[in-house]
Every structure is written in C-alpha cells, then in structure tokens.
Short mmCIF file of N, CA and C in Angstrom, two decimals:
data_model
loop_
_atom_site.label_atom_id
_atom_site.label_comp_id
_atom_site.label_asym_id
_atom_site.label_seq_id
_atom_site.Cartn_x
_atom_site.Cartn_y
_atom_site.Cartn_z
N UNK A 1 0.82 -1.18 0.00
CA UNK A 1 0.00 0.00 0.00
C UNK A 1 0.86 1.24 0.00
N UNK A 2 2.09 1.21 0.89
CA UNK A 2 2.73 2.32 0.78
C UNK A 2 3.63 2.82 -0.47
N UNK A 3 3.97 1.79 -1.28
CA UNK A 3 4.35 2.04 -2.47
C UNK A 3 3.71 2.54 -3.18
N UNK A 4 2.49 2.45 -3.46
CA UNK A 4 1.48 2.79 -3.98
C UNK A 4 1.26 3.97 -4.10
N UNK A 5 1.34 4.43 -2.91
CA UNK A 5 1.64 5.68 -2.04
C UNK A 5 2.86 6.71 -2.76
N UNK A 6 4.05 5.80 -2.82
CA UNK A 6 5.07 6.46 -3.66
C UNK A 6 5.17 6.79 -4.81
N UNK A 7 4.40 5.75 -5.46
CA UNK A 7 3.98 6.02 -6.62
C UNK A 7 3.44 6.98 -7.52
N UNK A 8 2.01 7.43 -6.69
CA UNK A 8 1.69 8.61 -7.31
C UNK A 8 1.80 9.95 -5.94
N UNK A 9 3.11 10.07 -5.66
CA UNK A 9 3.12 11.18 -4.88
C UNK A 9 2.83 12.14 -6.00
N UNK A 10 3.51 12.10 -6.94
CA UNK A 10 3.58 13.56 -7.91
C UNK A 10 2.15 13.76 -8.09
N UNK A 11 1.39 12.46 -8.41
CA UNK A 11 0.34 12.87 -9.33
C UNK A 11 -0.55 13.55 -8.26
N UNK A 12 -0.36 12.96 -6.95
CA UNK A 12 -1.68 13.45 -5.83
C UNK A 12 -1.06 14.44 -5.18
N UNK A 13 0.20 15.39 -5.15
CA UNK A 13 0.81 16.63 -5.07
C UNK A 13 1.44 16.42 -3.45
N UNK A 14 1.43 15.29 -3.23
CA UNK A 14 1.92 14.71 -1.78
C UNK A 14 3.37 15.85 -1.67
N UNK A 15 3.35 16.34 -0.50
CA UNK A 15 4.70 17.05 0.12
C UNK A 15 5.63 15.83 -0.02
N UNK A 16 6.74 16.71 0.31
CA UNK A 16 8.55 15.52 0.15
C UNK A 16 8.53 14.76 1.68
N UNK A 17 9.07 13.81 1.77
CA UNK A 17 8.75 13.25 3.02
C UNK A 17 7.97 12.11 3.17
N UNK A 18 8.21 11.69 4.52
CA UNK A 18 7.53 10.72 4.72
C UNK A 18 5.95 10.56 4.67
N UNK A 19 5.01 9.40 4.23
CA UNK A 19 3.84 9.54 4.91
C UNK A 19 3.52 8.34 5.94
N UNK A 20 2.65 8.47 6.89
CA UNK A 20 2.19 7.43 7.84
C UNK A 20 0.55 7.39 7.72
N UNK A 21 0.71 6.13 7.76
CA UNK A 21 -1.07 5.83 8.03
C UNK A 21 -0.78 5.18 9.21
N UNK A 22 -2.38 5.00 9.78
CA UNK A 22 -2.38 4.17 10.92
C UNK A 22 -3.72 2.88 10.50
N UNK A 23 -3.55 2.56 11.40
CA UNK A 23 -4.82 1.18 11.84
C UNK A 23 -6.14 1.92 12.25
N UNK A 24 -7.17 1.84 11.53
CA UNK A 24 -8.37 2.60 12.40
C UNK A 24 -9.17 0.79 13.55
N UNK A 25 -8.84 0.75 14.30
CA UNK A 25 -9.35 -0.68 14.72
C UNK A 25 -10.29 -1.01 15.17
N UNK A 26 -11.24 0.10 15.24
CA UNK A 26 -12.82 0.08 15.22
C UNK A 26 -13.02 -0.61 13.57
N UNK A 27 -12.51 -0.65 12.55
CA UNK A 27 -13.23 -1.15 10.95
C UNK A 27 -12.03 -2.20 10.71
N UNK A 28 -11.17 -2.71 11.59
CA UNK A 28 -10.23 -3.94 11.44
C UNK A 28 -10.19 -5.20 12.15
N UNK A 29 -9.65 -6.01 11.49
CA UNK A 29 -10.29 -7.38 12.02
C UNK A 29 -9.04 -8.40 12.02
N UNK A 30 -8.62 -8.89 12.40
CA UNK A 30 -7.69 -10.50 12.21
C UNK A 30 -8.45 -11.76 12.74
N UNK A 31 -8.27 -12.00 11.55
CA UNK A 31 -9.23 -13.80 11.88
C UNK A 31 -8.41 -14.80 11.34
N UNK A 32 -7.78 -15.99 12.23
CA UNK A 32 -7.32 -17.22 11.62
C UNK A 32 -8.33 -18.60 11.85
N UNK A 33 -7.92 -19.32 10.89
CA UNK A 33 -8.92 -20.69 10.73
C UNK A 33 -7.91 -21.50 10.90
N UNK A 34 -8.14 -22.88 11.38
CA UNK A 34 -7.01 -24.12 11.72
C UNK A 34 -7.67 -25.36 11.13
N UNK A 35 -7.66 -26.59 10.66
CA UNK A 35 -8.16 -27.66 10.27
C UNK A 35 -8.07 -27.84 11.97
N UNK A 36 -9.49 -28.82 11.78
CA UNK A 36 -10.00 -29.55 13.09
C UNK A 36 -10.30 -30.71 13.19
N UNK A 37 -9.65 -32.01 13.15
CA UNK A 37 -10.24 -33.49 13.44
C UNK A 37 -10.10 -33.38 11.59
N UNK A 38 -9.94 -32.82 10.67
CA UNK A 38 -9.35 -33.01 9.35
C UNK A 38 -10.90 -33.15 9.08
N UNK A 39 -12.24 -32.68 8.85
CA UNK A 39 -13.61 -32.42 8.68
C UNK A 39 -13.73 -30.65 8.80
N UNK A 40 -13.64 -30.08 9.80
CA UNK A 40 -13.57 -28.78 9.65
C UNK A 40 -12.82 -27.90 10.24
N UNK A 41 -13.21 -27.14 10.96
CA UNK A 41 -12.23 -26.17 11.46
C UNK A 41 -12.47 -25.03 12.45
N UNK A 42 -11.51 -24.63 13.21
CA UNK A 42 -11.61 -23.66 14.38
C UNK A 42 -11.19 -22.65 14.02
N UNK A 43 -11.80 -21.31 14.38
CA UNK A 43 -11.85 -19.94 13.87
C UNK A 43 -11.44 -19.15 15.04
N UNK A 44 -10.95 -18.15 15.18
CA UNK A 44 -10.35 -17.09 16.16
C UNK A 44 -10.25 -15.30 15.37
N UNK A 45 -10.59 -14.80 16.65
CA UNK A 45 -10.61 -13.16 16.00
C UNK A 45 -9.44 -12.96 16.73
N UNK A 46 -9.02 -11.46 16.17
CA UNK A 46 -8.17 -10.72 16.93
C UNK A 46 -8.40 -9.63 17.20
N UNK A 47 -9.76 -9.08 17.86
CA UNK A 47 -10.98 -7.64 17.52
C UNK A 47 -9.49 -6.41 18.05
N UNK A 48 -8.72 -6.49 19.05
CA UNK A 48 -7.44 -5.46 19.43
C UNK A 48 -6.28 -5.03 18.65
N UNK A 49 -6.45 -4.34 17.86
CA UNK A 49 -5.12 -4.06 17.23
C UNK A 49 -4.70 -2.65 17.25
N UNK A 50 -3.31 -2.69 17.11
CA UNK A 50 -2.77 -1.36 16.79
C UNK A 50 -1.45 -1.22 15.90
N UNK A 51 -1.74 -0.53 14.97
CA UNK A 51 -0.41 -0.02 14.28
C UNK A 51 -0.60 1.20 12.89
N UNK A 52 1.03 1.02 12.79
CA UNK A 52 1.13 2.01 11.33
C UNK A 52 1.79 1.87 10.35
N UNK A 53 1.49 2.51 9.33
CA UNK A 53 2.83 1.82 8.27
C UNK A 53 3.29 3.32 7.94
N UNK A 54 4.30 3.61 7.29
CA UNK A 54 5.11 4.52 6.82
C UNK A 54 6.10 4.55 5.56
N UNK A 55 5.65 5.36 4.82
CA UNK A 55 6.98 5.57 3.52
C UNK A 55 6.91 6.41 3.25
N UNK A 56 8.84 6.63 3.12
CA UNK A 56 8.74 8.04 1.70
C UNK A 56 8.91 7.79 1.06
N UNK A 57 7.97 8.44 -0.11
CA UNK A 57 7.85 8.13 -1.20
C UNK A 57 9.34 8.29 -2.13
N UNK A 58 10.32 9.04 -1.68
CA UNK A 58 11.60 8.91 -2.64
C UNK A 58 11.90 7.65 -2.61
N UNK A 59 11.77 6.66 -1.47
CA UNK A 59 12.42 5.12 -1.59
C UNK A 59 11.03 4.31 -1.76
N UNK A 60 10.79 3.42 -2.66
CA UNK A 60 9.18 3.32 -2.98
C UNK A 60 9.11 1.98 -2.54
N UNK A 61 10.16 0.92 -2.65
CA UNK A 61 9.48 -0.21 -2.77
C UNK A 61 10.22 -0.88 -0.91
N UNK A 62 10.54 0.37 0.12
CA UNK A 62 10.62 0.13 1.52
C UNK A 62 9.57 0.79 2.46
N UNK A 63 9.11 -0.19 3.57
CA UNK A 63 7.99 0.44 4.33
C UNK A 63 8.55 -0.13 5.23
N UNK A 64 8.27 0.95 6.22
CA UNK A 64 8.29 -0.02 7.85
C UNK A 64 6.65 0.39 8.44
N UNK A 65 6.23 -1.31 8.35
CA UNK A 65 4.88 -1.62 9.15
C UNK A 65 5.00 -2.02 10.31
N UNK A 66 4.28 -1.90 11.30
CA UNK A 66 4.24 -2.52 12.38
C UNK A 66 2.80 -2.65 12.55
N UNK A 67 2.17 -4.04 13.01
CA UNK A 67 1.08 -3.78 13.93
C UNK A 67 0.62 -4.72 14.99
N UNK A 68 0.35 -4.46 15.81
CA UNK A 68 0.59 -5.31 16.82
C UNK A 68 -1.11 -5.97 17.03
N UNK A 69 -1.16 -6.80 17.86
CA UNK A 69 -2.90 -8.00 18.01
C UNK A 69 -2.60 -8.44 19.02
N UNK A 70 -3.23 -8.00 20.59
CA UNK A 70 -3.54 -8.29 21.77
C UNK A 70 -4.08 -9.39 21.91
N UNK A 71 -3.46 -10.29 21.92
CA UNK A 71 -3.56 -12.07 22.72
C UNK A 71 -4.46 -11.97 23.61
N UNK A 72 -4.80 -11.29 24.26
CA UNK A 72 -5.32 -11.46 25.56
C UNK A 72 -7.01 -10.94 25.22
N UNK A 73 -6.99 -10.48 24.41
CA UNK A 73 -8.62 -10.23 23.82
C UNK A 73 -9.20 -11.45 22.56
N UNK A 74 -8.20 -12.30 22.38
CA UNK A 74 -8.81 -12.84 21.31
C UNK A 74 -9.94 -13.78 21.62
N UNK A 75 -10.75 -14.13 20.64
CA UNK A 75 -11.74 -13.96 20.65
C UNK A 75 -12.04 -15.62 19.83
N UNK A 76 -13.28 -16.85 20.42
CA UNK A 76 -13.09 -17.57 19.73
C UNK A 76 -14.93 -18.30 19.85
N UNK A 77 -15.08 -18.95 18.92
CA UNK A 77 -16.25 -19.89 19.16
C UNK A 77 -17.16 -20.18 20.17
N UNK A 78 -16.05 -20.59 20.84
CA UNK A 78 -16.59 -21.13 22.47
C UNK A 78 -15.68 -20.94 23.45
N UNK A 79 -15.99 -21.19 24.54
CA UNK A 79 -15.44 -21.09 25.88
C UNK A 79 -14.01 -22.16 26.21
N UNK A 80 -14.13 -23.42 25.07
CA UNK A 80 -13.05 -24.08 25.84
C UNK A 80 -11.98 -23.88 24.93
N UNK A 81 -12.20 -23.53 23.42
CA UNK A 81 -11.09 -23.05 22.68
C UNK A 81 -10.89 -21.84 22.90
N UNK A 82 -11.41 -20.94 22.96
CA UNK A 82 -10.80 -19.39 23.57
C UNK A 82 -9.95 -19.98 24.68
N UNK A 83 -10.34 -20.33 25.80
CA UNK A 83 -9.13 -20.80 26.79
C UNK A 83 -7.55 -21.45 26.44
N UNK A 84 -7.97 -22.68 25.66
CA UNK A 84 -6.85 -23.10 25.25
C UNK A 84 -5.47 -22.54 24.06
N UNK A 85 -6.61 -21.82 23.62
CA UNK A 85 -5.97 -20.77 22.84
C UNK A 85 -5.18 -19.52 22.91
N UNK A 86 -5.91 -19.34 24.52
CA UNK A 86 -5.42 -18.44 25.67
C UNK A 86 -3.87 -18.91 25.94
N UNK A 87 -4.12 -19.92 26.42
CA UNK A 87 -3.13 -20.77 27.52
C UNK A 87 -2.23 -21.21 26.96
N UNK A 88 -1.13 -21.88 27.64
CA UNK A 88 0.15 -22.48 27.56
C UNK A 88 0.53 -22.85 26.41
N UNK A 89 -0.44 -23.59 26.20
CA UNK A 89 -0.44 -24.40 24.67
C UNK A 89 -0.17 -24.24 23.30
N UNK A 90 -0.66 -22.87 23.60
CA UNK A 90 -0.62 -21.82 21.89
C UNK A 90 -0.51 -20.92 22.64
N UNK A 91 -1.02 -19.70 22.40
CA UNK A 91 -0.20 -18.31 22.59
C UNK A 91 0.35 -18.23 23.94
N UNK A 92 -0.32 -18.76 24.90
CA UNK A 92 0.65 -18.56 25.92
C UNK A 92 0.52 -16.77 26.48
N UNK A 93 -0.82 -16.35 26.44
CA UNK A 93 -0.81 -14.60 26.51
C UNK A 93 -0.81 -14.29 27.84
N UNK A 94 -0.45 -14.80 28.75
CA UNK A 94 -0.12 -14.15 30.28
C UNK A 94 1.81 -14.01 29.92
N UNK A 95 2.12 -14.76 29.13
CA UNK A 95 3.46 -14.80 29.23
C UNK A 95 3.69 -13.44 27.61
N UNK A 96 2.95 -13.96 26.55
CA UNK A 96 3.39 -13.12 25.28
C UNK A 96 2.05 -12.83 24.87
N UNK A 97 1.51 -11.50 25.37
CA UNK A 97 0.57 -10.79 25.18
C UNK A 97 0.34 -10.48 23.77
N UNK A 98 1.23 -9.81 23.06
CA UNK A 98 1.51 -9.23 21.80
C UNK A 98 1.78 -10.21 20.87
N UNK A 99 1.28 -10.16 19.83
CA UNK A 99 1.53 -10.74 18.10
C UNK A 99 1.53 -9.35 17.46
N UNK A 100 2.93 -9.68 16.83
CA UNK A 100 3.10 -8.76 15.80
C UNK A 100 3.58 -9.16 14.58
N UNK A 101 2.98 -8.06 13.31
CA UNK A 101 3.69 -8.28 12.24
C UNK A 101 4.54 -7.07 11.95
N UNK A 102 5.46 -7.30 11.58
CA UNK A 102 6.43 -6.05 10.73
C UNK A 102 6.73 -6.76 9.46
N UNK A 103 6.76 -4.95 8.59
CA UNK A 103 6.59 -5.18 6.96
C UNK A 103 8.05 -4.28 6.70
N UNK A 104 9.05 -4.57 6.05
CA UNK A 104 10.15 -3.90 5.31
C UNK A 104 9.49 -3.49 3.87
N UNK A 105 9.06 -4.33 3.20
CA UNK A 105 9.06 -3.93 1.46
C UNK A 105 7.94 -4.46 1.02
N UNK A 106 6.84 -3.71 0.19
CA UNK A 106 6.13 -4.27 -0.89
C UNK A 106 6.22 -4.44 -2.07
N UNK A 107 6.09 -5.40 -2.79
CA UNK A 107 6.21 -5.32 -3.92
C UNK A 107 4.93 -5.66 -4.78
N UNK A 108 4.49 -4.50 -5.61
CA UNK A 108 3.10 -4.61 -6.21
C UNK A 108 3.13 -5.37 -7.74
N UNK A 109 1.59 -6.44 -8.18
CA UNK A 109 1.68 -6.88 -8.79
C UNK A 109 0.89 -6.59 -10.01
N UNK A 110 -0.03 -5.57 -9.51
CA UNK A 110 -1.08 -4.87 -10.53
C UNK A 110 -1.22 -4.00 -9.76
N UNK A 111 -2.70 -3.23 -10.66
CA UNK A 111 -2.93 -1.58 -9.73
C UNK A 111 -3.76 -1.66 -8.24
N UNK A 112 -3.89 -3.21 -7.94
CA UNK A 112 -4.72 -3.04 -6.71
C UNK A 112 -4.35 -4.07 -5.77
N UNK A 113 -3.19 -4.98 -6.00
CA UNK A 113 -2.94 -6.55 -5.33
C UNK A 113 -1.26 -6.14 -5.25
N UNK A 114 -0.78 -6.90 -4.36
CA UNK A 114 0.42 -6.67 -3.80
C UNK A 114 1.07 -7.56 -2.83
N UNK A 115 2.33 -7.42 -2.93
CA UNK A 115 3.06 -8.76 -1.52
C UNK A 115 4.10 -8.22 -0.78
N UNK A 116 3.41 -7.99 0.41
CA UNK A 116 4.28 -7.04 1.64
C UNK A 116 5.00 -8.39 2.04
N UNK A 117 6.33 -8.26 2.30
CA UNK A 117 7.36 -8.83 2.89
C UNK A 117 7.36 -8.83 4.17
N UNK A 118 7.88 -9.69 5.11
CA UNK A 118 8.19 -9.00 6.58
C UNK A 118 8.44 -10.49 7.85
N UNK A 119 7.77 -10.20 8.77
CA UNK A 119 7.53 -11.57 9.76
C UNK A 119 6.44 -11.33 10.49
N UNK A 120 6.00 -12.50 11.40
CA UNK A 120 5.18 -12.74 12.15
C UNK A 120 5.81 -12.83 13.71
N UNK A 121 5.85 -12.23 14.79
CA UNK A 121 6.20 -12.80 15.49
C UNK A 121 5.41 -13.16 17.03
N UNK A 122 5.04 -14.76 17.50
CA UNK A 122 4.42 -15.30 18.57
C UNK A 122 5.32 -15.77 19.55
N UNK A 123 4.38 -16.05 20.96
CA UNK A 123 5.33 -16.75 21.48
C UNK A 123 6.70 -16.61 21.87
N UNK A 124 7.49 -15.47 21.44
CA UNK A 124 8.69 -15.18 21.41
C UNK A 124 9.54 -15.63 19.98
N UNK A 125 8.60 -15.91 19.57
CA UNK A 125 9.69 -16.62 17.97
C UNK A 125 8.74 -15.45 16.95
N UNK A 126 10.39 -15.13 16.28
CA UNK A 126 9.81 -14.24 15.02
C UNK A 126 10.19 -15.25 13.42
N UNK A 127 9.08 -15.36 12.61
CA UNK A 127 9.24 -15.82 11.57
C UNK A 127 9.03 -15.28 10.17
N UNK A 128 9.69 -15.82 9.51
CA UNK A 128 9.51 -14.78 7.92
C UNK A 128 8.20 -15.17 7.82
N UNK A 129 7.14 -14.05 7.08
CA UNK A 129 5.94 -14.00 6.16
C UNK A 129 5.46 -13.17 5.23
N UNK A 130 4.87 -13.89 4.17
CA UNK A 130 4.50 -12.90 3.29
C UNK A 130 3.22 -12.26 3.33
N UNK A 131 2.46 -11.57 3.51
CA UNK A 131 1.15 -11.51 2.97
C UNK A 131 0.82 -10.85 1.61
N UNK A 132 -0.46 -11.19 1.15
CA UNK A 132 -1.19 -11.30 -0.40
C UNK A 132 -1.71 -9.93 0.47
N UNK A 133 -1.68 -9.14 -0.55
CA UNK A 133 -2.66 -7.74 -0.45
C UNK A 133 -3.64 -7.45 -1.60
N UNK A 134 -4.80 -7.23 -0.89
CA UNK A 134 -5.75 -6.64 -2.24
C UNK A 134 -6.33 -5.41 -1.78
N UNK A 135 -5.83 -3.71 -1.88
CA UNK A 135 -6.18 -2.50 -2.20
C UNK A 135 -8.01 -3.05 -2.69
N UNK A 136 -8.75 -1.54 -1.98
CA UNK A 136 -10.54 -1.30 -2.31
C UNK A 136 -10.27 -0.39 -3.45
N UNK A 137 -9.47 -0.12 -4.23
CA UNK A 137 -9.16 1.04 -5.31
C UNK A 137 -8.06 0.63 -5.67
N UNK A 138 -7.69 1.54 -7.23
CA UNK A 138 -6.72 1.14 -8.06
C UNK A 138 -5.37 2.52 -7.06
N UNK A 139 -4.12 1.61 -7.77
CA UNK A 139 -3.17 2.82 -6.67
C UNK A 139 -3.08 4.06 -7.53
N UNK A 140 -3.45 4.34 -8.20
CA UNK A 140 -3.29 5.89 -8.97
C UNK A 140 -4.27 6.69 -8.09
N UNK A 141 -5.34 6.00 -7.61
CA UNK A 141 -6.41 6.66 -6.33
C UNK A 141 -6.43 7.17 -5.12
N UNK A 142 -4.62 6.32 -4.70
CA UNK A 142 -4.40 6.53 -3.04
C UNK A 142 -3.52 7.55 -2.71
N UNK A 143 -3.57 8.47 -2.46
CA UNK A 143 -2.64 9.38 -2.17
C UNK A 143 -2.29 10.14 -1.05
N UNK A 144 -2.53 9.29 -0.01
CA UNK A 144 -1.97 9.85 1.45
C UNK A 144 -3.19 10.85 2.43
N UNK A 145 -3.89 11.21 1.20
CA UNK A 145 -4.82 12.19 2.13
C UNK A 145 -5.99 11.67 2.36
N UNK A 146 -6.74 10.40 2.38
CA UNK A 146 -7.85 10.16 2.57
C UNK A 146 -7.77 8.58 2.89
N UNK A 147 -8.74 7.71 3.55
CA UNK A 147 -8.71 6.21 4.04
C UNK A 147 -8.52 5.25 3.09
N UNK A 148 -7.62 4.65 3.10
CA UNK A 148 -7.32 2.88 2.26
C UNK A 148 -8.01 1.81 3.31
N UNK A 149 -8.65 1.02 2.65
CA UNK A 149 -8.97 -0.18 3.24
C UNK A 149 -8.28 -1.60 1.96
N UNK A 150 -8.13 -2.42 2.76
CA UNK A 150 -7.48 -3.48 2.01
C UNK A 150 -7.58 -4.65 3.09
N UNK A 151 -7.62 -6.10 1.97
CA UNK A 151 -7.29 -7.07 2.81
C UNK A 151 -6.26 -7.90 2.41
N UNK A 152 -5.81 -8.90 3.47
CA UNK A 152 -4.78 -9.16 3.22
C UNK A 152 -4.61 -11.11 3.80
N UNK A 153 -4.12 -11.76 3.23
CA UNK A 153 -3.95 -12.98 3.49
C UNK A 153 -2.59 -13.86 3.54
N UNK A 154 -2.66 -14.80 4.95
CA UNK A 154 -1.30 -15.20 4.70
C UNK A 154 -1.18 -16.68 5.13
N UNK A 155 -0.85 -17.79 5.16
CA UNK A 155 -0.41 -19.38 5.87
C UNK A 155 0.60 -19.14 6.75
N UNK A 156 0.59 -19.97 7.83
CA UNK A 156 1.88 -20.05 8.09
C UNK A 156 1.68 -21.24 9.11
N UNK A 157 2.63 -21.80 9.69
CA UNK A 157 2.95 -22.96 10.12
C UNK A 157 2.93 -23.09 11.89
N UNK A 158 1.81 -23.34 12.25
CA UNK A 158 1.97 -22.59 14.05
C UNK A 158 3.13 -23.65 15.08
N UNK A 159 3.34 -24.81 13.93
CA UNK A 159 5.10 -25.25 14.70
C UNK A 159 5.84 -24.56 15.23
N UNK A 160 6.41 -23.47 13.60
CA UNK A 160 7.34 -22.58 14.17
C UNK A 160 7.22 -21.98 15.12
N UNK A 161 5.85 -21.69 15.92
CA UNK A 161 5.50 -20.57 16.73
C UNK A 161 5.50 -21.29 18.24
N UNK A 162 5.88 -22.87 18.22
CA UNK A 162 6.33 -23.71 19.38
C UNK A 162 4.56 -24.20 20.06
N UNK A 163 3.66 -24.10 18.88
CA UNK A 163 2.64 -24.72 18.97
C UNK A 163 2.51 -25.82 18.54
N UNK A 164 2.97 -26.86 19.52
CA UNK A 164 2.55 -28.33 18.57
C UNK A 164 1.38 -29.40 18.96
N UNK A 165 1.12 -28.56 20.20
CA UNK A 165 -0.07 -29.47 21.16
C UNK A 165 -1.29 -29.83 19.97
N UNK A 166 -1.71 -31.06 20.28
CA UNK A 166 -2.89 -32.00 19.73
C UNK A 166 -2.58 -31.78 18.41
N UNK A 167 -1.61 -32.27 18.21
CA UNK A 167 -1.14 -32.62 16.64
C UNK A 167 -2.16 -33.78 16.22
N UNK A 168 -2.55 -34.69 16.60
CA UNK A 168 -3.50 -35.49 15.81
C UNK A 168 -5.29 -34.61 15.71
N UNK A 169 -5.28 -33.97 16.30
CA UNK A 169 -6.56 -33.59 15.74
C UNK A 169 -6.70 -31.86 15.33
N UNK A 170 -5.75 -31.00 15.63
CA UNK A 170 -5.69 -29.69 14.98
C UNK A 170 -4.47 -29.56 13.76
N UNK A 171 -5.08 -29.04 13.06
CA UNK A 171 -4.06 -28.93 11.72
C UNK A 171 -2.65 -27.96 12.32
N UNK A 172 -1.90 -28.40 11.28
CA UNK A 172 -0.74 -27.28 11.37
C UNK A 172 -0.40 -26.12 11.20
N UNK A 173 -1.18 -25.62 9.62
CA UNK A 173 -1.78 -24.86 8.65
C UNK A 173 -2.43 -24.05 8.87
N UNK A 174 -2.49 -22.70 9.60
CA UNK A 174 -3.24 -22.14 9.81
C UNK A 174 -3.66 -20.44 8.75
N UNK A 175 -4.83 -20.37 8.46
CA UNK A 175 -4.78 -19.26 7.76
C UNK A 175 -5.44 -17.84 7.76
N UNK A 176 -4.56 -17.33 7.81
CA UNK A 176 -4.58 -15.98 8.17
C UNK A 176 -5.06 -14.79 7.03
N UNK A 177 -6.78 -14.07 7.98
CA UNK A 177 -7.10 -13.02 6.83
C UNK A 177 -7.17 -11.53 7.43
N UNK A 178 -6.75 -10.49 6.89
CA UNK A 178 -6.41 -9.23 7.44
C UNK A 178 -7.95 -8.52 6.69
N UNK A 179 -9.26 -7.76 7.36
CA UNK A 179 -9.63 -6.58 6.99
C UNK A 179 -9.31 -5.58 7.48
N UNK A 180 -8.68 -4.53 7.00
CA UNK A 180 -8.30 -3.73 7.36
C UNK A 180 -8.66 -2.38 7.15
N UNK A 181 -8.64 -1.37 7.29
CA UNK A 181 -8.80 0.62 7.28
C UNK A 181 -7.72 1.18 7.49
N UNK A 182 -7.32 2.03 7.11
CA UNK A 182 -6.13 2.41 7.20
C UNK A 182 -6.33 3.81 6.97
N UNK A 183 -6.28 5.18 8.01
CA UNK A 183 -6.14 6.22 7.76
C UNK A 183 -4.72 7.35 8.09
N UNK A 184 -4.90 8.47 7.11
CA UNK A 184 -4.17 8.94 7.19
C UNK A 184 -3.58 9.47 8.57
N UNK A 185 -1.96 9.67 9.09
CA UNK A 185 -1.89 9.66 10.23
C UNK A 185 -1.02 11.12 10.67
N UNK A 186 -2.40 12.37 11.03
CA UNK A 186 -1.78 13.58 10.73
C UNK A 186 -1.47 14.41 12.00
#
C-alpha cells in the first residue's frame, strides 16, 4: 500500500517526506482458521489491534509496518477453545501478550494486489511472512490524504510458533485473513 503511495506522490501533489497511516481498529479485524479433526475447522478473531505503516515516497518499494494484536482479547467460538488458545499451549498470553507483524518492502503486482514482505512474530519466535494484499481502489487513487482499506492474506505454520499441542486432531496450517482501514496519520 505504501508504495502505492510512492507512486503517485507527484500525481496526488503529496509534500517531500515521509507519509504514515495508521490502523483505524474500530473497521479492522484478524481472523485465523485451523483444520480440526481433518472435517472442519476452528476460527479465532483478533478484535485489538494497533499499528502504522510509513513511507517516503523517494524510496518506494521500503515500508516499515508494524502492527501489533492483543492475545489477551482474542476472541473464539466457544469457551473451551478461547481458553486453550489463551493458555500455555498456543499463545501462551499471560506470558506473550503481543503478536506482531512487521513489513520492510512491498512489492506490487497490478494496480490493486500486492506482496508485503516482513515476519510474524508469537510466542517469542519471530518468523519470515509474506502476505497477499488486495487495495478497495486502483493505486493511482491513493494518495496519502484520505482512508485505504485493504485485505490481506497469509499461511503459516503454528510449529514454528512452538505450537505443537494436539497434533493429531488440529491442523498445522493455519490461515490468516487481514480486513483492514487504514487512515491517514496527521
């Protein structure tokens, strides 16, 4: 998104310099799904978030994102997977409250889809990830002064994240979808 951003600074008369958006997290969401017993599957929100992304537009294809998703609010089905999901087992949020992602670079693939670079990090372990971006508008549209919304999708492997409890009946695979808002941050 922030490339995007760099992109048409000229055309949208953007000042020299950096720009920042933020997270509006009243209109944002993180939700992952897990295979369950290999029939269906367990769902989790992440309704707490906070962050921002930032670029100047002279360097186009570097961003530093951050945004962080409060463990301790997440949010699930029922009462005994919210707990466990809570607890020791997986996030472990009395001990690692915070999930974060940070983004270094996007690289766009048309005028509205894109693949931010960066990691995930749980648990105390940070891991490489990519996420799929899809822009609500083409990027000749976005120009720093008004709200982007976009979503965003990613896999990743909750091993790495030192989650391996009930390997025979929860998948490994878990997948990750971002709605997001994103306003200007003035």
């Amino acid at each position: 998104m922030l490339t995007i951003i760099a992109m048409t600074a000229a055309a949208c008369s953007l000042s020299s310099g950096s720009v920042t958006y933020r997270i509006d997290p009243t209109q944002s969401v993180v939700s992952a799904k897990v295979p369950f017993f290999g029939i269906g599957s367990k769902s989790a929100t992440f309704p707490n978030m906070e962050g921002s992304i930032t670029i100047d537009p002279a360097n186009a294809g570097t961003i530093n994102l951050r945004v962080q998703l409060d463990g301790r609010a997440l949010e699930a089905s029922d009462g005994l997977t919210q707990r466990r999901l809570k607890g020791e087992k997986f996030f472990w949020v009395d001990r690692y409250p915070e999930i974060t992602f940070t983004g270094a670079a996007l690289t766009m693939r048309n005028d509205t889809a894109g693949v931010v670079d960066g990691s995930i990090s749980a648990r105390g372990k940070r891991v490489g990830a990519t996420l799929d971006v899809t822009f609500d508008r083409p990027t000749k549209e976005i120009c720093g002064n008004r709200p982007v919304s976009f979503t965003a999708r990613t896999t990743i492997d909750r091993r790495h994240y030192g989650m391996t409890s009930y390997g025979l009946i929860v998948g490994n695979k878990v997948s990750i979808n971002i709605e997001a808002r994103m306003v200007p941050d003035r």
